[in-house]
């Protein structure tokens, strides 16, 4: 039996190289071997105040980026979360088995809430909605970057609690799948913080998937490094900038540590390193931008694909949420 895979991405902010190397590239790579659900999680984006027009534009734009990046709707189910009502319903049902303390412990909640003037209830509840996403499809695997690992572990705890309260084996217990390389791409302007959508508007922070080749080269040229000239992988905090560039190169080329270091054995300093890294990045992501522009010219086709994806997702998610209701004691409509 094929493994079921579920993963999601928020439509707000600029999709960047970290999202690509930490998640999307791996979604594309294994889509033929497994049963895949890839979800544009617009309900999650609402947990931080959004401009409605921006959210609306970015949701469809992200769908086009994912298709341009190689997500094939004939091999997987690509859909918008709010198109499948079972997600919001599952979140409510799971809220009623999730202790508050589990949510208050989440590091992403703590990080994000200090940045908000007023913290919305949805932000605290974010991981429960995410648990619903995953559990509705009985996903075995959840391919994500390092920052989402804690949320997938919480999903396992929620599933186990539901199973022990109501019915052993009801939910499949999912596994986070974190890539060996690229799971935590750091900011180019500050290699001590992870590359993030919410900072991607800041000049030089990120390579955005829709940047043109010159912008990509400029951002990588400006990347913060150190005052040395040795090009090798390193865990030392002061060498984090060079390490990050090597990680990007390794994740894109698929080479081993030794092969990557050999590629740079004759490099003349960090200038050479940046030029070579920029070239592999441009080569791998420039085609995405070209295909994206093509797809935006066919909005009706994009909508058709998304409607088909939602339809496919509903055939799994709706009966599952109905079963949840039933075993929790709710009366289903006759
Ligand atoms: P989001 O939209 O923040 O990010 C999408 C994916 O990109 C990964 N990622 C990174 N990987 C490497 N380096 C980085 N700097 C970096 N930044 C982000 C994230 O780990 C993620 O895999 N909560 C999720 C969306 C979600 C979801 C789900 C994921 C909702 N429901 C169910 C899996 C399953 C999020 O906000 O991702």
PDB file of C-alpha atoms in Angstrom, residues 9-276:
ATOM      1  CA  UNK A   9       2.178  26.015   3.133  1.00  0.00           C
ATOM      2  CA  UNK A  10       0.767  29.410   4.081  1.00  0.00           C
ATOM      3  CA  UNK A  11      -0.103  31.771   1.253  1.00  0.00           C
ATOM      4  CA  UNK A  12       1.067  34.911   3.033  1.00  0.00           C
ATOM      5  CA  UNK A  13       4.463  36.537   2.649  1.00  0.00           C
ATOM      6  CA  UNK A  14       6.889  35.728  -0.130  1.00  0.00           C
ATOM      7  CA  UNK A  15       7.664  32.078  -0.767  1.00  0.00           C
ATOM      8  CA  UNK A  16      11.446  31.778  -0.530  1.00  0.00           C
ATOM      9  CA  UNK A  17      14.375  29.449  -0.976  1.00  0.00           C
ATOM     10  CA  UNK A  18      13.941  28.071   2.582  1.00  0.00           C
ATOM     11  CA  UNK A  19      10.363  26.969   1.812  1.00  0.00           C
ATOM     12  CA  UNK A  20      11.573  25.467  -1.437  1.00  0.00           C
ATOM     13  CA  UNK A  21      14.569  23.537  -0.097  1.00  0.00           C
ATOM     14  CA  UNK A  22      12.956  22.659   3.251  1.00  0.00           C
ATOM     15  CA  UNK A  23       9.632  21.498   1.816  1.00  0.00           C
ATOM     16  CA  UNK A  24       8.415  22.044  -1.756  1.00  0.00           C
ATOM     17  CA  UNK A  25      11.415  20.504  -3.544  1.00  0.00           C
ATOM     18  CA  UNK A  26      10.900  17.322  -1.521  1.00  0.00           C
ATOM     19  CA  UNK A  27       7.168  17.281  -2.198  1.00  0.00           C
ATOM     20  CA  UNK A  28       7.898  17.350  -5.910  1.00  0.00           C
ATOM     21  CA  UNK A  29      10.624  14.694  -5.699  1.00  0.00           C
ATOM     22  CA  UNK A  30       8.451  11.939  -4.204  1.00  0.00           C
ATOM     23  CA  UNK A  31       5.064  12.718  -5.715  1.00  0.00           C
ATOM     24  CA  UNK A  32       4.980   9.703  -8.030  1.00  0.00           C
ATOM     25  CA  UNK A  33       5.713   7.173  -5.265  1.00  0.00           C
ATOM     26  CA  UNK A  34       3.109   8.170  -2.685  1.00  0.00           C
ATOM     27  CA  UNK A  35      -0.463   9.415  -2.273  1.00  0.00           C
ATOM     28  CA  UNK A  36       0.046  13.146  -1.779  1.00  0.00           C
ATOM     29  CA  UNK A  37      -2.094  15.961  -0.440  1.00  0.00           C
ATOM     30  CA  UNK A  38      -0.593  19.433  -0.681  1.00  0.00           C
ATOM     31  CA  UNK A  39      -2.598  22.200   0.869  1.00  0.00           C
ATOM     32  CA  UNK A  40      -2.489  25.995   0.643  1.00  0.00           C
ATOM     33  CA  UNK A  41      -3.401  26.754   4.233  1.00  0.00           C
ATOM     34  CA  UNK A  42      -5.263  30.041   3.937  1.00  0.00           C
ATOM     35  CA  UNK A  43      -7.068  29.544   7.270  1.00  0.00           C
ATOM     36  CA  UNK A  44      -3.686  29.413   8.996  1.00  0.00           C
ATOM     37  CA  UNK A  45      -2.742  32.750   7.426  1.00  0.00           C
ATOM     38  CA  UNK A  46      -5.705  34.400   9.160  1.00  0.00           C
ATOM     39  CA  UNK A  47      -4.090  33.787  12.553  1.00  0.00           C
ATOM     40  CA  UNK A  48      -2.074  36.986  11.978  1.00  0.00           C
ATOM     41  CA  UNK A  49      -4.011  40.060  10.729  1.00  0.00           C
ATOM     42  CA  UNK A  50      -4.050  40.129   6.904  1.00  0.00           C
ATOM     43  CA  UNK A  51      -5.026  42.574   4.214  1.00  0.00           C
ATOM     44  CA  UNK A  52      -7.962  40.775   2.517  1.00  0.00           C
ATOM     45  CA  UNK A  53      -6.979  41.797  -1.027  1.00  0.00           C
ATOM     46  CA  UNK A  54      -3.383  40.617  -0.470  1.00  0.00           C
ATOM     47  CA  UNK A  55      -4.482  37.308   0.988  1.00  0.00           C
ATOM     48  CA  UNK A  56      -6.844  36.767  -1.925  1.00  0.00           C
ATOM     49  CA  UNK A  57      -4.154  37.489  -4.529  1.00  0.00           C
ATOM     50  CA  UNK A  58      -1.421  35.550  -2.755  1.00  0.00           C
ATOM     51  CA  UNK A  59      -3.504  32.392  -2.381  1.00  0.00           C
ATOM     52  CA  UNK A  60      -3.962  31.948  -6.124  1.00  0.00           C
ATOM     53  CA  UNK A  61      -0.444  33.173  -6.799  1.00  0.00           C
ATOM     54  CA  UNK A  62       0.997  30.506  -4.471  1.00  0.00           C
ATOM     55  CA  UNK A  63      -1.026  27.843  -6.274  1.00  0.00           C
ATOM     56  CA  UNK A  64       0.608  28.966  -9.523  1.00  0.00           C
ATOM     57  CA  UNK A  65       4.083  28.943  -7.910  1.00  0.00           C
ATOM     58  CA  UNK A  66       3.600  25.392  -6.632  1.00  0.00           C
ATOM     59  CA  UNK A  67       2.477  24.171 -10.041  1.00  0.00           C
ATOM     60  CA  UNK A  68       5.391  26.024 -11.632  1.00  0.00           C
ATOM     61  CA  UNK A  69       7.770  24.381  -9.137  1.00  0.00           C
ATOM     62  CA  UNK A  70       6.703  20.946 -10.358  1.00  0.00           C
ATOM     63  CA  UNK A  71       3.664  19.920  -8.316  1.00  0.00           C
ATOM     64  CA  UNK A  72       1.742  17.789 -10.803  1.00  0.00           C
ATOM     65  CA  UNK A  73      -2.029  17.762 -10.192  1.00  0.00           C
ATOM     66  CA  UNK A  74      -2.284  14.450 -12.033  1.00  0.00           C
ATOM     67  CA  UNK A  75      -0.016  12.842  -9.440  1.00  0.00           C
ATOM     68  CA  UNK A  76      -1.230  14.574  -6.288  1.00  0.00           C
ATOM     69  CA  UNK A  77      -4.069  16.549  -4.769  1.00  0.00           C
ATOM     70  CA  UNK A  78      -3.349  20.282  -4.587  1.00  0.00           C
ATOM     71  CA  UNK A  79      -6.072  22.343  -2.928  1.00  0.00           C
ATOM     72  CA  UNK A  80      -6.968  25.389  -0.858  1.00  0.00           C
ATOM     73  CA  UNK A  81      -7.704  24.554   2.785  1.00  0.00           C
ATOM     74  CA  UNK A  82     -10.836  26.724   3.106  1.00  0.00           C
ATOM     75  CA  UNK A  83     -12.386  24.923   0.116  1.00  0.00           C
ATOM     76  CA  UNK A  84     -12.712  21.813   2.259  1.00  0.00           C
ATOM     77  CA  UNK A  85     -14.967  22.630   5.214  1.00  0.00           C
ATOM     78  CA  UNK A  86     -13.908  19.484   7.079  1.00  0.00           C
ATOM     79  CA  UNK A  87     -10.622  21.186   8.069  1.00  0.00           C
ATOM     80  CA  UNK A  88     -12.273  23.880  10.184  1.00  0.00           C
ATOM     81  CA  UNK A  89     -14.708  21.333  11.610  1.00  0.00           C
ATOM     82  CA  UNK A  90     -11.937  18.895  12.538  1.00  0.00           C
ATOM     83  CA  UNK A  91     -10.075  21.714  14.279  1.00  0.00           C
ATOM     84  CA  UNK A  92     -13.095  22.386  16.478  1.00  0.00           C
ATOM     85  CA  UNK A  93     -13.557  18.722  17.363  1.00  0.00           C
ATOM     86  CA  UNK A  94      -9.847  18.334  18.144  1.00  0.00           C
ATOM     87  CA  UNK A  95      -9.910  21.532  20.251  1.00  0.00           C
ATOM     88  CA  UNK A  96     -12.199  19.628  22.540  1.00  0.00           C
ATOM     89  CA  UNK A  97      -9.587  16.948  23.255  1.00  0.00           C
ATOM     90  CA  UNK A  98      -6.488  19.210  23.367  1.00  0.00           C
ATOM     91  CA  UNK A  99      -5.346  20.579  26.744  1.00  0.00           C
ATOM     92  CA  UNK A 100      -4.585  24.324  26.696  1.00  0.00           C
ATOM     93  CA  UNK A 101      -1.142  23.760  28.220  1.00  0.00           C
ATOM     94  CA  UNK A 102      -0.009  21.790  25.154  1.00  0.00           C
ATOM     95  CA  UNK A 103      -0.641  24.855  22.966  1.00  0.00           C
ATOM     96  CA  UNK A 104       0.885  27.380  25.340  1.00  0.00           C
ATOM     97  CA  UNK A 105       4.155  25.421  25.205  1.00  0.00           C
ATOM     98  CA  UNK A 106       4.585  25.699  21.421  1.00  0.00           C
ATOM     99  CA  UNK A 107       7.730  27.671  20.575  1.00  0.00           C
ATOM    100  CA  UNK A 108       6.228  29.113  17.383  1.00  0.00           C
ATOM    101  CA  UNK A 109       3.290  30.491  19.394  1.00  0.00           C
ATOM    102  CA  UNK A 110       5.684  32.054  21.898  1.00  0.00           C
ATOM    103  CA  UNK A 111       7.851  33.575  19.134  1.00  0.00           C
ATOM    104  CA  UNK A 112       4.963  34.884  17.062  1.00  0.00           C
ATOM    105  CA  UNK A 113       2.857  36.169  19.945  1.00  0.00           C
ATOM    106  CA  UNK A 114       5.583  38.479  21.306  1.00  0.00           C
ATOM    107  CA  UNK A 115       5.619  40.211  17.912  1.00  0.00           C
ATOM    108  CA  UNK A 116       1.848  40.944  18.030  1.00  0.00           C
ATOM    109  CA  UNK A 117       0.138  43.863  19.707  1.00  0.00           C
ATOM    110  CA  UNK A 118      -2.929  41.756  20.302  1.00  0.00           C
ATOM    111  CA  UNK A 119      -2.629  37.972  20.168  1.00  0.00           C
ATOM    112  CA  UNK A 120      -5.547  36.311  18.385  1.00  0.00           C
ATOM    113  CA  UNK A 121      -7.089  33.107  19.706  1.00  0.00           C
ATOM    114  CA  UNK A 122      -6.462  31.562  16.282  1.00  0.00           C
ATOM    115  CA  UNK A 123      -2.708  31.950  16.737  1.00  0.00           C
ATOM    116  CA  UNK A 124      -2.776  29.805  19.873  1.00  0.00           C
ATOM    117  CA  UNK A 125      -5.069  27.318  18.163  1.00  0.00           C
ATOM    118  CA  UNK A 126      -2.962  27.167  14.970  1.00  0.00           C
ATOM    119  CA  UNK A 127      -1.392  23.738  15.722  1.00  0.00           C
ATOM    120  CA  UNK A 128      -4.819  22.153  16.305  1.00  0.00           C
ATOM    121  CA  UNK A 129      -5.977  23.258  12.851  1.00  0.00           C
ATOM    122  CA  UNK A 130      -2.718  21.804  11.527  1.00  0.00           C
ATOM    123  CA  UNK A 131      -3.380  18.531  13.372  1.00  0.00           C
ATOM    124  CA  UNK A 132      -6.807  18.399  11.718  1.00  0.00           C
ATOM    125  CA  UNK A 133      -5.214  18.921   8.291  1.00  0.00           C
ATOM    126  CA  UNK A 134      -2.925  15.943   8.745  1.00  0.00           C
ATOM    127  CA  UNK A 135      -5.243  13.559  10.599  1.00  0.00           C
ATOM    128  CA  UNK A 136      -8.215  13.912   8.238  1.00  0.00           C
ATOM    129  CA  UNK A 137      -6.196  12.149   5.541  1.00  0.00           C
ATOM    130  CA  UNK A 138      -4.607   9.551   7.844  1.00  0.00           C
ATOM    131  CA  UNK A 139      -1.244  10.756   6.588  1.00  0.00           C
ATOM    132  CA  UNK A 140       1.766   8.571   7.397  1.00  0.00           C
ATOM    133  CA  UNK A 141       4.315  11.237   6.480  1.00  0.00           C
ATOM    134  CA  UNK A 142       4.482  15.004   6.839  1.00  0.00           C
ATOM    135  CA  UNK A 143       7.420  16.500   4.920  1.00  0.00           C
ATOM    136  CA  UNK A 144       8.316  19.825   6.563  1.00  0.00           C
ATOM    137  CA  UNK A 145      11.267  22.015   7.534  1.00  0.00           C
ATOM    138  CA  UNK A 146      12.743  21.862  11.031  1.00  0.00           C
ATOM    139  CA  UNK A 147      10.524  24.672  12.371  1.00  0.00           C
ATOM    140  CA  UNK A 148       7.347  22.595  11.952  1.00  0.00           C
ATOM    141  CA  UNK A 149       8.647  19.473  13.698  1.00  0.00           C
ATOM    142  CA  UNK A 150       7.188  20.437  17.066  1.00  0.00           C
ATOM    143  CA  UNK A 151       3.740  20.923  15.495  1.00  0.00           C
ATOM    144  CA  UNK A 152       3.841  17.467  13.913  1.00  0.00           C
ATOM    145  CA  UNK A 153       4.865  15.990  17.266  1.00  0.00           C
ATOM    146  CA  UNK A 154       1.893  17.725  18.862  1.00  0.00           C
ATOM    147  CA  UNK A 155      -0.308  16.257  16.115  1.00  0.00           C
ATOM    148  CA  UNK A 156       0.893  12.805  17.173  1.00  0.00           C
ATOM    149  CA  UNK A 157      -0.013  13.562  20.790  1.00  0.00           C
ATOM    150  CA  UNK A 158      -3.478  14.828  19.815  1.00  0.00           C
ATOM    151  CA  UNK A 159      -4.089  11.759  17.630  1.00  0.00           C
ATOM    152  CA  UNK A 160      -3.003   9.410  20.412  1.00  0.00           C
ATOM    153  CA  UNK A 161      -5.236  11.176  22.904  1.00  0.00           C
ATOM    154  CA  UNK A 162      -8.240  11.017  20.549  1.00  0.00           C
ATOM    155  CA  UNK A 163      -7.589   7.339  19.842  1.00  0.00           C
ATOM    156  CA  UNK A 164      -7.352   6.466  23.519  1.00  0.00           C
ATOM    157  CA  UNK A 165     -10.462   8.498  24.433  1.00  0.00           C
ATOM    158  CA  UNK A 166     -12.669   7.229  21.601  1.00  0.00           C
ATOM    159  CA  UNK A 167     -11.348   4.433  19.423  1.00  0.00           C
ATOM    160  CA  UNK A 168      -7.934   2.777  19.256  1.00  0.00           C
ATOM    161  CA  UNK A 169      -6.445   3.002  15.767  1.00  0.00           C
ATOM    162  CA  UNK A 170      -8.944   5.631  14.546  1.00  0.00           C
ATOM    163  CA  UNK A 171      -6.250   8.098  13.450  1.00  0.00           C
ATOM    164  CA  UNK A 172      -2.986   7.077  11.817  1.00  0.00           C
ATOM    165  CA  UNK A 173      -0.073   8.453  13.837  1.00  0.00           C
ATOM    166  CA  UNK A 174       1.954  10.612  11.413  1.00  0.00           C
ATOM    167  CA  UNK A 175       5.736  10.985  11.181  1.00  0.00           C
ATOM    168  CA  UNK A 176       7.499  14.287  10.471  1.00  0.00           C
ATOM    169  CA  UNK A 177       9.884  13.896   7.511  1.00  0.00           C
ATOM    170  CA  UNK A 178      12.666  16.461   7.780  1.00  0.00           C
ATOM    171  CA  UNK A 179      15.194  16.702   4.927  1.00  0.00           C
ATOM    172  CA  UNK A 180      18.777  15.860   5.805  1.00  0.00           C
ATOM    173  CA  UNK A 181      19.958  19.059   4.206  1.00  0.00           C
ATOM    174  CA  UNK A 182      17.990  22.295   3.752  1.00  0.00           C
ATOM    175  CA  UNK A 183      15.670  21.825   6.740  1.00  0.00           C
ATOM    176  CA  UNK A 184      16.701  25.168   8.179  1.00  0.00           C
ATOM    177  CA  UNK A 185      17.933  27.741   5.686  1.00  0.00           C
ATOM    178  CA  UNK A 186      19.096  30.886   7.442  1.00  0.00           C
ATOM    179  CA  UNK A 187      18.601  34.553   6.524  1.00  0.00           C
ATOM    180  CA  UNK A 188      21.217  35.868   4.088  1.00  0.00           C
ATOM    181  CA  UNK A 189      21.359  39.183   5.950  1.00  0.00           C
ATOM    182  CA  UNK A 190      21.580  37.493   9.361  1.00  0.00           C
ATOM    183  CA  UNK A 191      22.579  33.816   9.443  1.00  0.00           C
ATOM    184  CA  UNK A 192      21.533  33.535  13.094  1.00  0.00           C
ATOM    185  CA  UNK A 193      17.802  33.713  12.216  1.00  0.00           C
ATOM    186  CA  UNK A 194      15.941  31.382   9.885  1.00  0.00           C
ATOM    187  CA  UNK A 195      14.926  32.649   6.455  1.00  0.00           C
ATOM    188  CA  UNK A 196      11.320  33.647   6.939  1.00  0.00           C
ATOM    189  CA  UNK A 197       8.350  34.742   4.811  1.00  0.00           C
ATOM    190  CA  UNK A 198       7.539  37.523   7.231  1.00  0.00           C
ATOM    191  CA  UNK A 199      11.029  39.033   6.733  1.00  0.00           C
ATOM    192  CA  UNK A 200      11.283  38.313   3.008  1.00  0.00           C
ATOM    193  CA  UNK A 201      10.287  41.878   2.067  1.00  0.00           C
ATOM    194  CA  UNK A 202      13.518  43.130   3.693  1.00  0.00           C
ATOM    195  CA  UNK A 203      16.223  43.708   1.097  1.00  0.00           C
ATOM    196  CA  UNK A 204      18.839  40.974   1.194  1.00  0.00           C
ATOM    197  CA  UNK A 205      17.075  38.704   3.718  1.00  0.00           C
ATOM    198  CA  UNK A 206      15.846  35.992   1.358  1.00  0.00           C
ATOM    199  CA  UNK A 207      15.986  34.667  -2.160  1.00  0.00           C
ATOM    200  CA  UNK A 208      12.321  34.754  -3.147  1.00  0.00           C
ATOM    201  CA  UNK A 209      11.191  32.159  -5.656  1.00  0.00           C
ATOM    202  CA  UNK A 210       9.802  34.873  -7.921  1.00  0.00           C
ATOM    203  CA  UNK A 211      12.920  37.096  -7.883  1.00  0.00           C
ATOM    204  CA  UNK A 212      14.535  37.690 -11.262  1.00  0.00           C
ATOM    205  CA  UNK A 213      18.069  36.323 -11.800  1.00  0.00           C
ATOM    206  CA  UNK A 214      19.730  39.708 -11.148  1.00  0.00           C
ATOM    207  CA  UNK A 215      17.899  40.143  -7.852  1.00  0.00           C
ATOM    208  CA  UNK A 216      18.948  36.621  -6.842  1.00  0.00           C
ATOM    209  CA  UNK A 217      22.591  37.355  -7.654  1.00  0.00           C
ATOM    210  CA  UNK A 218      22.479  40.664  -5.782  1.00  0.00           C
ATOM    211  CA  UNK A 219      20.969  39.093  -2.625  1.00  0.00           C
ATOM    212  CA  UNK A 220      23.548  36.308  -2.567  1.00  0.00           C
ATOM    213  CA  UNK A 221      26.428  38.742  -3.266  1.00  0.00           C
ATOM    214  CA  UNK A 222      25.341  40.776  -0.243  1.00  0.00           C
ATOM    215  CA  UNK A 223      25.045  37.716   2.057  1.00  0.00           C
ATOM    216  CA  UNK A 224      26.721  38.213   5.431  1.00  0.00           C
ATOM    217  CA  UNK A 225      29.849  36.044   5.847  1.00  0.00           C
ATOM    218  CA  UNK A 226      32.891  36.466   8.140  1.00  0.00           C
ATOM    219  CA  UNK A 227      36.353  37.912   7.817  1.00  0.00           C
ATOM    220  CA  UNK A 228      38.070  34.590   6.939  1.00  0.00           C
ATOM    221  CA  UNK A 229      38.464  32.870   3.606  1.00  0.00           C
ATOM    222  CA  UNK A 230      38.143  29.174   4.352  1.00  0.00           C
ATOM    223  CA  UNK A 231      35.299  27.478   2.469  1.00  0.00           C
ATOM    224  CA  UNK A 232      34.114  24.456   4.453  1.00  0.00           C
ATOM    225  CA  UNK A 233      31.018  23.351   6.389  1.00  0.00           C
ATOM    226  CA  UNK A 234      31.123  24.453  10.011  1.00  0.00           C
ATOM    227  CA  UNK A 235      28.948  24.534  13.111  1.00  0.00           C
ATOM    228  CA  UNK A 236      30.826  27.525  14.547  1.00  0.00           C
ATOM    229  CA  UNK A 237      28.406  30.424  15.075  1.00  0.00           C
ATOM    230  CA  UNK A 238      30.768  32.980  13.509  1.00  0.00           C
ATOM    231  CA  UNK A 239      30.964  30.893  10.311  1.00  0.00           C
ATOM    232  CA  UNK A 240      27.186  30.489  10.004  1.00  0.00           C
ATOM    233  CA  UNK A 241      26.963  32.687   6.894  1.00  0.00           C
ATOM    234  CA  UNK A 242      29.420  30.621   4.831  1.00  0.00           C
ATOM    235  CA  UNK A 243      27.907  27.410   6.166  1.00  0.00           C
ATOM    236  CA  UNK A 244      24.441  28.565   5.067  1.00  0.00           C
ATOM    237  CA  UNK A 245      25.693  29.243   1.516  1.00  0.00           C
ATOM    238  CA  UNK A 246      27.292  25.789   1.395  1.00  0.00           C
ATOM    239  CA  UNK A 247      24.079  24.181   2.687  1.00  0.00           C
ATOM    240  CA  UNK A 248      22.100  25.932  -0.068  1.00  0.00           C
ATOM    241  CA  UNK A 249      24.605  24.703  -2.673  1.00  0.00           C
ATOM    242  CA  UNK A 250      24.507  21.168  -1.272  1.00  0.00           C
ATOM    243  CA  UNK A 251      20.701  21.030  -1.098  1.00  0.00           C
ATOM    244  CA  UNK A 252      20.390  22.166  -4.711  1.00  0.00           C
ATOM    245  CA  UNK A 253      23.138  20.076  -6.268  1.00  0.00           C
ATOM    246  CA  UNK A 254      22.565  16.939  -4.173  1.00  0.00           C
ATOM    247  CA  UNK A 255      26.348  16.561  -3.746  1.00  0.00           C
ATOM    248  CA  UNK A 256      28.049  15.127  -0.652  1.00  0.00           C
ATOM    249  CA  UNK A 257      29.931  17.280   1.885  1.00  0.00           C
ATOM    250  CA  UNK A 258      33.271  16.146   0.413  1.00  0.00           C
ATOM    251  CA  UNK A 259      32.157  16.878  -3.154  1.00  0.00           C
ATOM    252  CA  UNK A 260      30.913  20.336  -2.220  1.00  0.00           C
ATOM    253  CA  UNK A 261      34.139  21.199  -0.396  1.00  0.00           C
ATOM    254  CA  UNK A 262      36.141  19.861  -3.353  1.00  0.00           C
ATOM    255  CA  UNK A 263      34.164  22.129  -5.713  1.00  0.00           C
ATOM    256  CA  UNK A 264      35.439  25.116  -3.732  1.00  0.00           C
ATOM    257  CA  UNK A 265      38.986  23.890  -3.033  1.00  0.00           C
ATOM    258  CA  UNK A 266      40.436  26.283  -5.617  1.00  0.00           C
ATOM    259  CA  UNK A 267      38.015  29.150  -5.058  1.00  0.00           C
ATOM    260  CA  UNK A 268      39.516  32.570  -4.497  1.00  0.00           C
ATOM    261  CA  UNK A 269      37.671  33.623  -1.355  1.00  0.00           C
ATOM    262  CA  UNK A 270      34.017  34.197  -0.562  1.00  0.00           C
ATOM    263  CA  UNK A 271      33.414  36.229  -3.736  1.00  0.00           C
ATOM    264  CA  UNK A 272      33.877  33.060  -5.812  1.00  0.00           C
ATOM    265  CA  UNK A 273      31.709  31.061  -3.423  1.00  0.00           C
ATOM    266  CA  UNK A 274      28.865  33.562  -3.769  1.00  0.00           C
ATOM    267  CA  UNK A 275      29.093  33.624  -7.562  1.00  0.00           C
ATOM    268  CA  UNK A 276      28.914  29.813  -7.793  1.00  0.00           C
TER     269      UNK A 276
END
